Short mmCIF file of C-alpha atoms in Angstrom, two decimals:
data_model
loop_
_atom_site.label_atom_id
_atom_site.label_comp_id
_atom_site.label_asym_id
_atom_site.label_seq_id
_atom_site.Cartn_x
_atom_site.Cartn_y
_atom_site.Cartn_z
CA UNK C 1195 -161.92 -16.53 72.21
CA UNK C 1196 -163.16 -19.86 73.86
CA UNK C 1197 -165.08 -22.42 71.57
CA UNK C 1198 -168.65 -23.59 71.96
CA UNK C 1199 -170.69 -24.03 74.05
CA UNK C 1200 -170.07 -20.10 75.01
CA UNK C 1201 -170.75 -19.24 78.88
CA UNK C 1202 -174.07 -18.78 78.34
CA UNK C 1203 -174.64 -22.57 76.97
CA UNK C 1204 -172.89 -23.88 79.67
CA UNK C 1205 -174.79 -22.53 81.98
CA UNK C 1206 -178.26 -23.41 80.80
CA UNK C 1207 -176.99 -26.94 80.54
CA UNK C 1208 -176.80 -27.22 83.97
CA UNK C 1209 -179.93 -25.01 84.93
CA UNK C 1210 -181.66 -27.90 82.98
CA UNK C 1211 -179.80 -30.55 84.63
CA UNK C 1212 -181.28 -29.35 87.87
CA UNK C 1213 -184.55 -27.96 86.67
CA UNK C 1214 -185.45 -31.16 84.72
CA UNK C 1215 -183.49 -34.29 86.52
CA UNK C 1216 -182.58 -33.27 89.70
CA UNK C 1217 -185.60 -31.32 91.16
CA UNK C 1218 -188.40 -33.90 90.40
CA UNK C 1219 -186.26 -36.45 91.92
CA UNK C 1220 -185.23 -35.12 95.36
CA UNK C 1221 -187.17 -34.02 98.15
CA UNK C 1222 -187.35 -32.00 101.46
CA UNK C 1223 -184.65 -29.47 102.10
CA UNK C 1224 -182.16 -31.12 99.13
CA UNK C 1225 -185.38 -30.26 96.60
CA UNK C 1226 -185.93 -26.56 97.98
CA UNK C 1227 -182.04 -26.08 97.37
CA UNK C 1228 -182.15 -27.44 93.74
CA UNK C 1229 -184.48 -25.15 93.01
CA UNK C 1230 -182.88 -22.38 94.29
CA UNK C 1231 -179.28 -23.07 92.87
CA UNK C 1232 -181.41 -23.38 89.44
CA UNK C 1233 -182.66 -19.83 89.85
CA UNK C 1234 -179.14 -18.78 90.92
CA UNK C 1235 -178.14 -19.68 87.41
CA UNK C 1236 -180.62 -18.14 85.98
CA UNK C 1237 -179.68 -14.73 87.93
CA UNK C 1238 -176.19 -15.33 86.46
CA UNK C 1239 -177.17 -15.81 82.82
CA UNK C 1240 -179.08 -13.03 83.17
CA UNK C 1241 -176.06 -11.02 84.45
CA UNK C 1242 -174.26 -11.75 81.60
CA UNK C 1243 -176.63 -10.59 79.07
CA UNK C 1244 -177.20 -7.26 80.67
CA UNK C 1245 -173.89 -6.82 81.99
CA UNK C 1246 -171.83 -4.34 79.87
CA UNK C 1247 -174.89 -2.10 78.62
CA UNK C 1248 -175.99 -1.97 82.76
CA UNK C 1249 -172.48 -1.05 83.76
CA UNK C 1250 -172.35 1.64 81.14
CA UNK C 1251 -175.70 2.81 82.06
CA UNK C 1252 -174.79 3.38 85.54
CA UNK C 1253 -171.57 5.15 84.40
CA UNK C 1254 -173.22 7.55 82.33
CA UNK C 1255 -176.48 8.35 85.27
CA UNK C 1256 -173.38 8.85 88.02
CA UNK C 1257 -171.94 11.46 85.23
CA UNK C 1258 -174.78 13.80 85.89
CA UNK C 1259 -174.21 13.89 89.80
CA UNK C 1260 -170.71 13.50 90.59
CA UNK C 1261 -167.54 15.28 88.28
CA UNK C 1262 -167.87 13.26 85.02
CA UNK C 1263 -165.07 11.05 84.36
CA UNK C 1264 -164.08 8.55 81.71
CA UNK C 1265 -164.90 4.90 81.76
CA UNK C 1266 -161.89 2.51 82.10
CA UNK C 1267 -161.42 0.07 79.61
CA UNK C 1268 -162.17 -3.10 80.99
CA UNK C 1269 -165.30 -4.20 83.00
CA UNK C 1270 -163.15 -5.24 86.05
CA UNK C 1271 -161.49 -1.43 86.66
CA UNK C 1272 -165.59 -0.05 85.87
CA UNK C 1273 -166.52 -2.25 88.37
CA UNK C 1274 -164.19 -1.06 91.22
CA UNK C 1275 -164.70 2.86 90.27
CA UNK C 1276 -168.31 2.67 89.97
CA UNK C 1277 -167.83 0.76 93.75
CA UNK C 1278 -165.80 4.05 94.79
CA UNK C 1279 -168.13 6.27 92.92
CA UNK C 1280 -171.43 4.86 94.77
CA UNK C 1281 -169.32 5.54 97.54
CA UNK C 1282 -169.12 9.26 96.89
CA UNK C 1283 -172.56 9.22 96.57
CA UNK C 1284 -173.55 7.63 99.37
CA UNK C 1285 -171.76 10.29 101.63
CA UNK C 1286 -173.17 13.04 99.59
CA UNK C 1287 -177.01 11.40 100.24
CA UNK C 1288 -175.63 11.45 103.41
CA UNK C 1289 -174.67 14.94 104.41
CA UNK C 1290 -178.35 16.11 103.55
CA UNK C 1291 -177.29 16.96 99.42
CA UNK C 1292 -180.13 14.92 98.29
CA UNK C 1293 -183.19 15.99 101.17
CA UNK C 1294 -184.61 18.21 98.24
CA UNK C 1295 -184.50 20.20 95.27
CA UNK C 1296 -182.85 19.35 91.71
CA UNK C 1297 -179.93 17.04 93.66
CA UNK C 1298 -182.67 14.74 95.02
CA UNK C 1299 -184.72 14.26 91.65
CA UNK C 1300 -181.93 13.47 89.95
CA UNK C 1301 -180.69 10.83 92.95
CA UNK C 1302 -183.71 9.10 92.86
CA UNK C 1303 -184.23 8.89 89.13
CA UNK C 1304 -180.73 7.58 88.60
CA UNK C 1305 -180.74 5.17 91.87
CA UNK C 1306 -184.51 3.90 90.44
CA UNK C 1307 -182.85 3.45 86.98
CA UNK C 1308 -180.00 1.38 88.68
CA UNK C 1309 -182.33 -0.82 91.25
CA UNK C 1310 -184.37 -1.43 87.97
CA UNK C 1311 -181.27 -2.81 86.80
CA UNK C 1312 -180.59 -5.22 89.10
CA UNK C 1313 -183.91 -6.23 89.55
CA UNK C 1314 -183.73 -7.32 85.85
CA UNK C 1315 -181.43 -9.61 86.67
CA UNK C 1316 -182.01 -11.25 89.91
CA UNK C 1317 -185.87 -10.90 89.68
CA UNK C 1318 -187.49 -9.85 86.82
CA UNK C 1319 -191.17 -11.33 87.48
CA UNK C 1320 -191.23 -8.94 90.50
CA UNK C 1321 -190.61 -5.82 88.35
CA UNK C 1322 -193.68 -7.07 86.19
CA UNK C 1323 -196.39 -7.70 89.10
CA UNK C 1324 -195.64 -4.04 89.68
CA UNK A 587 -174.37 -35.40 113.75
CA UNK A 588 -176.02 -38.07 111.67
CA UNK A 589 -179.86 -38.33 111.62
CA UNK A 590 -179.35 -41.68 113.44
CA UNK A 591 -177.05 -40.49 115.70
CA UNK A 592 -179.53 -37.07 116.44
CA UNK A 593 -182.49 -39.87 117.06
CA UNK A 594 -180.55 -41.53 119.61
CA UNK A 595 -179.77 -38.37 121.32
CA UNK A 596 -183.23 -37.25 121.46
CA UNK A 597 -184.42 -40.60 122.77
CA UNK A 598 -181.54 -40.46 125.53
CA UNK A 599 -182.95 -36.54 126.01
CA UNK A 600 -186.74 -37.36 126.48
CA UNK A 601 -186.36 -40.34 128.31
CA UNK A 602 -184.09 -38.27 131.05
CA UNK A 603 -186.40 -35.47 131.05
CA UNK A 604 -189.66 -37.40 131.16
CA UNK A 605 -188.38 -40.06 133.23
CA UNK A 606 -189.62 -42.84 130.40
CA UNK A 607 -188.55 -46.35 131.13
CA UNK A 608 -187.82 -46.27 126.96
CA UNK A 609 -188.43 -43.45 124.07
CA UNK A 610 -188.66 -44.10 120.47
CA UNK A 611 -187.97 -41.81 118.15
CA UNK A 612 -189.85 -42.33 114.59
CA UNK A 613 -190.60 -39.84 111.69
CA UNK A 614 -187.20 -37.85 112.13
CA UNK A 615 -186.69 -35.68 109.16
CA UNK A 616 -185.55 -32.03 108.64
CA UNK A 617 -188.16 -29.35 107.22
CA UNK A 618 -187.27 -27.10 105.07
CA UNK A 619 -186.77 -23.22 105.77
CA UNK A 620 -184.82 -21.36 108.38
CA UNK A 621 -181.39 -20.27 107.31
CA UNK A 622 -179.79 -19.98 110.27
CA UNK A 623 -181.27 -22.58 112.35
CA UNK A 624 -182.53 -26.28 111.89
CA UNK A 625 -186.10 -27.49 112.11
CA UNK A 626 -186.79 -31.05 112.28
CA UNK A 627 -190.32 -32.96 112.60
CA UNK A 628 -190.33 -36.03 114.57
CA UNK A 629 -192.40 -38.53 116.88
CA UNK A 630 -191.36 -39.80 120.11
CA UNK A 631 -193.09 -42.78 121.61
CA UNK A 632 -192.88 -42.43 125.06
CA UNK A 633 -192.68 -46.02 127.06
CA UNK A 634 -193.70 -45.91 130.60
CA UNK A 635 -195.10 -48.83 133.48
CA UNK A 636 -198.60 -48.12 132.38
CA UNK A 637 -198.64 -47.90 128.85
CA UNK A 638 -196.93 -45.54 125.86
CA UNK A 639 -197.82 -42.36 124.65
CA UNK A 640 -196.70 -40.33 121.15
CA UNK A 641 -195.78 -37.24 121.15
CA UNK A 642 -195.69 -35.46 117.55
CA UNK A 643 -192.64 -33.03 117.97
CA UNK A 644 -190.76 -29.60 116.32
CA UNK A 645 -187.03 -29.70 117.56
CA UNK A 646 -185.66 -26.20 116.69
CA UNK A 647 -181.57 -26.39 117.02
CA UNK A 648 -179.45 -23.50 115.57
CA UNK A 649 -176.38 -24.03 113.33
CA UNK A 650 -173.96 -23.17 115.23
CA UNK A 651 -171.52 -19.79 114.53
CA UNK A 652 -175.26 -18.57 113.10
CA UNK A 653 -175.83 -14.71 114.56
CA UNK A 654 -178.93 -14.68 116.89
CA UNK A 655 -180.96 -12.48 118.98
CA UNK A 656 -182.97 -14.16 121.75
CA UNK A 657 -180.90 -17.32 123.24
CA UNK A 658 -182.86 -20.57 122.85
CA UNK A 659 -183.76 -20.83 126.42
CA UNK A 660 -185.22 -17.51 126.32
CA UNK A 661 -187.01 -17.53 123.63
CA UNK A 662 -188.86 -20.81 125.00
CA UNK A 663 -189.14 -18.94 128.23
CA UNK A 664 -191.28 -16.30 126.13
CA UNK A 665 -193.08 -18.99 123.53
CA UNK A 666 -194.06 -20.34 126.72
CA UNK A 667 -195.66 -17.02 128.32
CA UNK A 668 -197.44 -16.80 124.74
CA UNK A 669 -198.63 -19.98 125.07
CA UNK A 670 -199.82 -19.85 128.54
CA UNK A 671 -201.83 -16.27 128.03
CA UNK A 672 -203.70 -17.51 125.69
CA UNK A 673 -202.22 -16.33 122.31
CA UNK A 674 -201.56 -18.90 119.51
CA UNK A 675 -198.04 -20.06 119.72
CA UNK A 676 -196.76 -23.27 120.04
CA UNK A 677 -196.98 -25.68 123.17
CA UNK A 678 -193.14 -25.13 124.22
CA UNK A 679 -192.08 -28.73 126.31
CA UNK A 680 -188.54 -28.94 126.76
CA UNK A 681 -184.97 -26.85 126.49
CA UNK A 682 -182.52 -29.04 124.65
CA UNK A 683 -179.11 -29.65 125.99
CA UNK A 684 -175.70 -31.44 124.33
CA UNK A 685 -177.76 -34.71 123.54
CA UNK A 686 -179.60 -33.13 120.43
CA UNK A 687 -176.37 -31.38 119.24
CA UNK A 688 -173.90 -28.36 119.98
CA UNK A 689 -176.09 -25.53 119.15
CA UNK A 690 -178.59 -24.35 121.25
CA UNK A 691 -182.05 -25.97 120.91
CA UNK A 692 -185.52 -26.38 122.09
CA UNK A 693 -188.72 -29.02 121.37
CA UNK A 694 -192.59 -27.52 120.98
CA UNK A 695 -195.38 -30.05 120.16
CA UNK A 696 -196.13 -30.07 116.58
CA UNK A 697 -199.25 -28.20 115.27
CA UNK A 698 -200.38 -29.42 112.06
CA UNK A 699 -200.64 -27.13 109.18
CA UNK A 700 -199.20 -25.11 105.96
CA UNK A 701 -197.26 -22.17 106.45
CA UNK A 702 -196.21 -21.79 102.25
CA UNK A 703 -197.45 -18.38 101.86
CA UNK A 704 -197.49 -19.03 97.90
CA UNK A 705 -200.35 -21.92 98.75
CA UNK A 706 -202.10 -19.64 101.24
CA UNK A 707 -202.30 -17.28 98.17
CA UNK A 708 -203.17 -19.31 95.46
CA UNK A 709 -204.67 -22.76 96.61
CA UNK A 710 -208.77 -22.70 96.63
CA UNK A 711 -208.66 -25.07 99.59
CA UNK A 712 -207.07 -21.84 101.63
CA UNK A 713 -209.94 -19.43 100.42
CA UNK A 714 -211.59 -19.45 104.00
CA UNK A 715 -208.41 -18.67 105.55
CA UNK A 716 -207.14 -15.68 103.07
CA UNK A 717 -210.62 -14.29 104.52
CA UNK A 718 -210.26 -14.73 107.94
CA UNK A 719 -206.53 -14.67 108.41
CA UNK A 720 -206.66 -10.74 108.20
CA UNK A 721 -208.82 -9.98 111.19
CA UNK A 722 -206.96 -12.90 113.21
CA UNK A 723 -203.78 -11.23 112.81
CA UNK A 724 -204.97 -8.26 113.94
CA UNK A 725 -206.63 -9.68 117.22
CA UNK A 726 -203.50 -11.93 117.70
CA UNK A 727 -200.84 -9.35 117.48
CA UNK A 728 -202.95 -6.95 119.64
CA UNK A 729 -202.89 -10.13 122.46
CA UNK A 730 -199.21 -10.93 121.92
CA UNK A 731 -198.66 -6.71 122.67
CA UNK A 732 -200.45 -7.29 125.65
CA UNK A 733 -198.36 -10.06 127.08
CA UNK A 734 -197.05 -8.86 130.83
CA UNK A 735 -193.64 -9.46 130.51
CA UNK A 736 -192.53 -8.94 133.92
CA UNK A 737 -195.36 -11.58 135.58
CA UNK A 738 -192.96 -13.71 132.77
CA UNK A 739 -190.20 -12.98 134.14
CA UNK A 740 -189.64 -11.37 130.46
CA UNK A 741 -187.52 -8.24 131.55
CA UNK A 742 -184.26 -9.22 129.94
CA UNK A 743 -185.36 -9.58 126.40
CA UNK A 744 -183.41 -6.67 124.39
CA UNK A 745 -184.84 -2.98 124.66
CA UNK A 746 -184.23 0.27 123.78
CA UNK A 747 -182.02 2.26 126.73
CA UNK A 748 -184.22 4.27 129.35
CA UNK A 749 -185.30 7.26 127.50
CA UNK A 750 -184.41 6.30 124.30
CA UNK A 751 -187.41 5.67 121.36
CA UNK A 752 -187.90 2.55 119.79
CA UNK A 753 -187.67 3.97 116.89
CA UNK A 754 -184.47 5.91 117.25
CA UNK A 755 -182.80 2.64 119.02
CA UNK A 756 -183.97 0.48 115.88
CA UNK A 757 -182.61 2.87 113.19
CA UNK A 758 -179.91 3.56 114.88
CA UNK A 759 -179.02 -0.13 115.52
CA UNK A 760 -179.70 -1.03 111.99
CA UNK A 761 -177.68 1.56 110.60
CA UNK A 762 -174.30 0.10 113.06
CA UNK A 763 -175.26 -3.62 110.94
CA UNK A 764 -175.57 -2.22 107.66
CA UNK A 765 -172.17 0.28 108.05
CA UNK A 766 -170.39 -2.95 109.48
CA UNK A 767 -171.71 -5.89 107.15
CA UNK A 768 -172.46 -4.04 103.65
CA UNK A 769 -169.67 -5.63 101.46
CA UNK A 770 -171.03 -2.60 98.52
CA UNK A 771 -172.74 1.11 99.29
CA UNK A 772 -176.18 1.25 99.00
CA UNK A 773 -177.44 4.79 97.91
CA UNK A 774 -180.84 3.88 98.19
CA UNK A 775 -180.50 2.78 101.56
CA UNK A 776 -178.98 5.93 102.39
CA UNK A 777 -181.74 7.92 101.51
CA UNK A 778 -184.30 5.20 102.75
CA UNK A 779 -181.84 6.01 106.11
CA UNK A 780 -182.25 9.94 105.67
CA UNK A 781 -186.29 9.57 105.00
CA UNK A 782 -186.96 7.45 108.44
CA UNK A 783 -184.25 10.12 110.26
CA UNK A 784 -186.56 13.20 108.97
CA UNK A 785 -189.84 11.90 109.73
CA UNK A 786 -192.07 12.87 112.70
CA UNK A 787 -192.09 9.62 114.74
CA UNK A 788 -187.75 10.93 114.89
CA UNK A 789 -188.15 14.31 114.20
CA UNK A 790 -190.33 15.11 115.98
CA UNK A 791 -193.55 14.52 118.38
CA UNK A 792 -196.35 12.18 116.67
CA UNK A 793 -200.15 11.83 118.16
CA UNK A 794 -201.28 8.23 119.69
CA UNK A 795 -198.12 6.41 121.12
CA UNK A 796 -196.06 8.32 123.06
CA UNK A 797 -192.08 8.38 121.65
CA UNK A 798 -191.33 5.75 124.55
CA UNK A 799 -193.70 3.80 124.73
CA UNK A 800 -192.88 -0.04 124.51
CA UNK A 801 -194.46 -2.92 124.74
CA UNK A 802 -193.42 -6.81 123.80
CA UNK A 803 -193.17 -6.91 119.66
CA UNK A 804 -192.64 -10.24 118.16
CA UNK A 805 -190.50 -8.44 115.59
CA UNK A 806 -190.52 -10.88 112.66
CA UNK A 807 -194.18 -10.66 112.02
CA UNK A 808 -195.09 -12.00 108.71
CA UNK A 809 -197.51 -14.38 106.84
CA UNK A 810 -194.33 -16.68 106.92
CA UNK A 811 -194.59 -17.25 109.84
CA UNK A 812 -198.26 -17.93 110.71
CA UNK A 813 -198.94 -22.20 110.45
CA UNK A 814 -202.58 -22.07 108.88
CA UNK A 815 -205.27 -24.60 108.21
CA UNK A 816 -208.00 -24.26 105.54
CA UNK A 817 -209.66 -22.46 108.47
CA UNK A 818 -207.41 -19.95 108.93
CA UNK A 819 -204.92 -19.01 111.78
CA UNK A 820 -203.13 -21.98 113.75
CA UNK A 821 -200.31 -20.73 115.68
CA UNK A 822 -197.31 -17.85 115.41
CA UNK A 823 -194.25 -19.57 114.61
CA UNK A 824 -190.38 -17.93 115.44
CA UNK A 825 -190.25 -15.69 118.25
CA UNK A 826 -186.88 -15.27 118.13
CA UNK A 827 -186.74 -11.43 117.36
CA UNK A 828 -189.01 -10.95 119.75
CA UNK A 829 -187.96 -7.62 122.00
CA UNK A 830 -189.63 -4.71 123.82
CA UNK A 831 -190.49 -1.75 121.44
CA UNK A 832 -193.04 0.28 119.50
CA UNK A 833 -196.00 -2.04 118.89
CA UNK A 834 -197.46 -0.39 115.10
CA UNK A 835 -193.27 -2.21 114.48
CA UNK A 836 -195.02 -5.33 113.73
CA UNK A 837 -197.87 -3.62 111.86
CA UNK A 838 -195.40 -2.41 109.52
CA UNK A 839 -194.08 -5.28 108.75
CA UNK A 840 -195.98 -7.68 108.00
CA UNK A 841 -196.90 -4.99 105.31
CA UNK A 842 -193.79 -4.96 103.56
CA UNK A 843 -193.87 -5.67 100.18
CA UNK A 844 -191.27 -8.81 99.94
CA UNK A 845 -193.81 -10.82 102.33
CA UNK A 846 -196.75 -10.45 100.14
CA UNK A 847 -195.03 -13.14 97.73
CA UNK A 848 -197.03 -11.45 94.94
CA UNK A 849 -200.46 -10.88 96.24
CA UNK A 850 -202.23 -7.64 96.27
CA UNK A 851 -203.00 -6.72 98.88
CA UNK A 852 -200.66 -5.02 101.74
CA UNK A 853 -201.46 -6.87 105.04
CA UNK A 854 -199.49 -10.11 103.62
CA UNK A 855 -200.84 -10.19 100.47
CA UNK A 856 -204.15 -10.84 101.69
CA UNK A 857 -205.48 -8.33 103.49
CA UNK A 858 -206.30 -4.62 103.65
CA UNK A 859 -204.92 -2.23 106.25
CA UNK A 860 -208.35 -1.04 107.53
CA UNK A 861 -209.72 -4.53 108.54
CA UNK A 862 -206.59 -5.59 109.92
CA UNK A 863 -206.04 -2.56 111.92
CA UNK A 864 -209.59 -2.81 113.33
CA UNK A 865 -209.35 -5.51 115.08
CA UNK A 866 -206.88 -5.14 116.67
CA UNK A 867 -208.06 -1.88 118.02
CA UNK A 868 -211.42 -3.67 119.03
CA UNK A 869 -209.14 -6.68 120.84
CA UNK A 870 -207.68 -3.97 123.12
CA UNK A 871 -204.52 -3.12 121.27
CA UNK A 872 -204.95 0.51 121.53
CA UNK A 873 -205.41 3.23 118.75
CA UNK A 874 -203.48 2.24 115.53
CA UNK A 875 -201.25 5.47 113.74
CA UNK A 876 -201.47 4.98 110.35
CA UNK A 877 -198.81 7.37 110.00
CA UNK A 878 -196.59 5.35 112.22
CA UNK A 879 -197.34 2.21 110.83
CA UNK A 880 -195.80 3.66 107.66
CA UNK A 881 -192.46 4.73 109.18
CA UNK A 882 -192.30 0.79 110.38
CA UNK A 883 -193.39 -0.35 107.24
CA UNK A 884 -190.53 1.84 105.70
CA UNK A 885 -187.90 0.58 107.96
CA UNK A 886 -189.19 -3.05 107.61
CA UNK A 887 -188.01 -2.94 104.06
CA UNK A 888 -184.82 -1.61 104.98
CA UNK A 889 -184.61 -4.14 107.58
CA UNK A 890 -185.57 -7.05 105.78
CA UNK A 891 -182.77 -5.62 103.30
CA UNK A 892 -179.99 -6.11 105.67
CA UNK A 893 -180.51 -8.81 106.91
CA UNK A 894 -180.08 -10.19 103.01
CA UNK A 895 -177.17 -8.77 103.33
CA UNK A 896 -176.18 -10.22 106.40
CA UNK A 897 -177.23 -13.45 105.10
CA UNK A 898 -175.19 -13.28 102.08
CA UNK A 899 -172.51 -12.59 104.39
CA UNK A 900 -172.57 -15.60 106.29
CA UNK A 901 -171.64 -17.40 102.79
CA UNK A 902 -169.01 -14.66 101.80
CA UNK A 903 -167.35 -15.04 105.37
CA UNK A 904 -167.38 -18.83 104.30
CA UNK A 905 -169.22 -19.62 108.47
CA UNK A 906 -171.62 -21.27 105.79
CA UNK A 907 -171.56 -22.75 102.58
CA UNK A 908 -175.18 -22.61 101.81
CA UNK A 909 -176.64 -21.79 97.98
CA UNK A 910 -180.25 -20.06 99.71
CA UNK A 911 -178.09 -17.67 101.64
CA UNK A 912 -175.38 -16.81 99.05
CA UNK A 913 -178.53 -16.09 96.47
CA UNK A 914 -180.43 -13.77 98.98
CA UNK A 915 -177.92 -11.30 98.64
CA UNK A 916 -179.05 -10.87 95.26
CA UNK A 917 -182.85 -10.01 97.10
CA UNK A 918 -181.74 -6.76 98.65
CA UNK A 919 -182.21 -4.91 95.13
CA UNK A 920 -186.28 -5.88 96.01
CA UNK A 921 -185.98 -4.35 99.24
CA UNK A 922 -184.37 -1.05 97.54
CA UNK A 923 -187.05 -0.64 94.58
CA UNK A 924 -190.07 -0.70 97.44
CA UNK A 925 -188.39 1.58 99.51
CA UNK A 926 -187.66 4.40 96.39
CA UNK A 927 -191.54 4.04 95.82
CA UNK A 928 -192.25 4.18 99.71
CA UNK A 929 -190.30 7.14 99.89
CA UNK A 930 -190.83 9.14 96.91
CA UNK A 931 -194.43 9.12 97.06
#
């Protein structure tokens, strides 16, 4: 257990840092970058908020396409079998398994569900313009 | 190179190539924009016996190590067949050489203007233009299809194999990228993949164009690249995905949903399809396929999706250490959502 400021406070230290002091200061292609490494710390914050419900989301939607398995117990081994398990189901969308019928309702529900996902986190304002 | 140091070079450049007794070089400063290639604004006075003359300049140099498709010397060979048909593109002058740096480079004369889609979009002083901008793109792109690339000397730039569709060679091409660059699988990809191999303009025969049919396509064809003025249309910026294919390609493009930078409307944000399409029928570009200009639009997502991804991986490889490419990675997931509603509907 680290102290405060937790990961989270850290981070929105420096978004303001660039945000407030360092954007309205600079100019040309060094402004344009500020702003962007400011939103890149957004998309990180907003990683880890979401991060262990999305990961256990996307778990449990693979579970009704591929051979249900069990989650591992930490976020690093979830992250390389859900990598190998997005893998199976790329080939399967592959071979044809998903061109119709149940298979493909339930591929593009769950692969909606998990874009949605990530577009909460790196872009949020898109998901609201619709 | 230093900004000094670039100066002198370019003076040392223009007076060689102009034959100047003296060039000054003023103004120098990089724009923003362009990942994988530098633009810089400048003016060069140009001294000769009888007087001096400025020239307001673009120099376009690319980082070197940055993945390309048209050589710099080829693409001014074709920005300079644009320019001299007619269609709005840049004045191209001059084919840079070691003096302005290692990468390859070219100078245009500078056309004043926006090209921020967000102020195009939002700024009342632009209002004229959002009108107008629609029908000009349509009668522009239907003059750049017309360009006669063999009178240019044009018959190198890249093309589909003899007998092969445009559409099958683009898939097909962008499917060898994504396989080889993805550093993740992309399930919705692989069904955006599946949908464009199923559909009629693959599968099978499709009214209008015929499957082979090719013509020049500027191939990155979107309201990000068009320099405006509260008028409307200036010139077509970056030709350097330019290549011989299927011309509703560029049609479906600048439809895709990631250039619209939150307007409405599909043609850019700011236009219909009907207008658009209309005129470029009426400037001679030949009957427009709805239909087809779908499939593009479809693979234009997916397209514009890889190449995130093979932006992010120029900062993964470590070739660059920039923050705007590492964070597009993160912009593919937009280019996945559009295509589940493109093709689930």
């Amino acid at each position: 257990m680290h102290d405060r400021p937790t990961v989270d406070e850290l981070l929105r230290a420096v978004e303001m840092l660039l945000d407030e002091q360092l954007v309205p200061t600079l100019d040309g292609s060094r402004k344009y970058n500020a702003r962007v490494a400011a939103n890149v710390i957004r998309i990180a914050r907003r990683e880890l908020q979401h991060e262990e419900t999305q990961l256990d989301a996307e778990w449990r939607g693979l579970d009704m396409l591929l051979a249900p398995a069990a989650r591992p117990a930490t976020l690093a081994a979830t992250k390389q079998q859900l990598m190998e398990r997005n893998r199976e189901l790329s080939e399967r969308i592959r071979e044809g398994d998903a061109d119709g019928g149940r298979f493909r309702e339930l591929t593009l529900a769950h692969v909606r569900e998990v874009v949605h996902a990530k577009m909460e986190v790196s872009n949020p304002e898109w998901l609201a313009t619709g | 190179m230093a900004d000094d140091e670039l100066a002198r070079g370019i003076e040392a450049f223009i007076a060689r190539e102009t034959g100047a007794s003296a060039v000054r070089v003023s103004e120098l400063r990089r724009l923003t924009g362009g990942a994988s290639r530098e633009t810089w604004s400048l003016d060069a006075t140009i001294y000769r016996a009888g007087g001096a003359e400025t020239l307001a300049l673009i120099l376009q140099r690319d980082v070197r190590g940055a993945p390309k498709e048209l050589t710099r010397p080829m693409e001014f060979q074709l920005m300079k067949a644009a320019f001299d048909e007619g269609v709005h593109a840049p004045e191209p002058l001059w084919v840079g050489d070691e003096l302005v740096g290692a990468g390859e480079s070219f100078f245009v004369r500078r056309v004043d203007g926006e090209t921020l889609p967000r102020r195009l979009l939002r700024e009342d002083v632009y209002a004229q233009a959002r009108e107008a901008l629609p029908e000009q793109l349509g009668r522009l792109l239907a003059q750049i299809h017309a360009i006669p690339v063999e009178k240019h000397g044009l018959t190198s730039l890249p093309a589909p194999p003899a007998g092969v569709s445009p559409a099958v060679h683009e898939v097909e091409r962008y499917e060898n990228i994504f396989r080889m660059i993805a550093p993740e699988p992309h399930p919705a990809f692989e069904l955006a993949f599946r949908w464009l191999r199923q559909h009629p303009v693959i599968a099978g025969a499709t009214a209008g164009v015929p499957a082979t049919a090719r013509t020049l396509v500027h191939g990155d064809f979107r309201i990000g690249n068009v320099l405006f003025g509260p008028e409307g249309l200036r010139v077509m910026l970056d030709w350097e995905l330019a290549h011989m294919g299927d011309p509703m390609e560029d049609m479906g493009f600048i439809c895709v949903r990631s250039w619209r930078f939150g307007g409405p409307k599909p043609v850019g944000g700011i236009g219909d399809r009907e207008p658009f399409f209309a005129a470029y029928e009426e400037a001679g570009g030949g009957k427009v396929d709805p239909e087809r200009v779908r499939f593009w639009e479809v693979f234009g997502n997916l397209r514009w999706g890889i190449i995130c991804l093979s932006q992010a991986r120029t900062y993964l490889d470590g070739v660059s250490k920039s923050v705007e490419l590492a964070s597009i990675g993160r912009r593919t997931a937009e280019t996945e959502w559009e295509l589940l509603e493109l093709i689930s509907s």
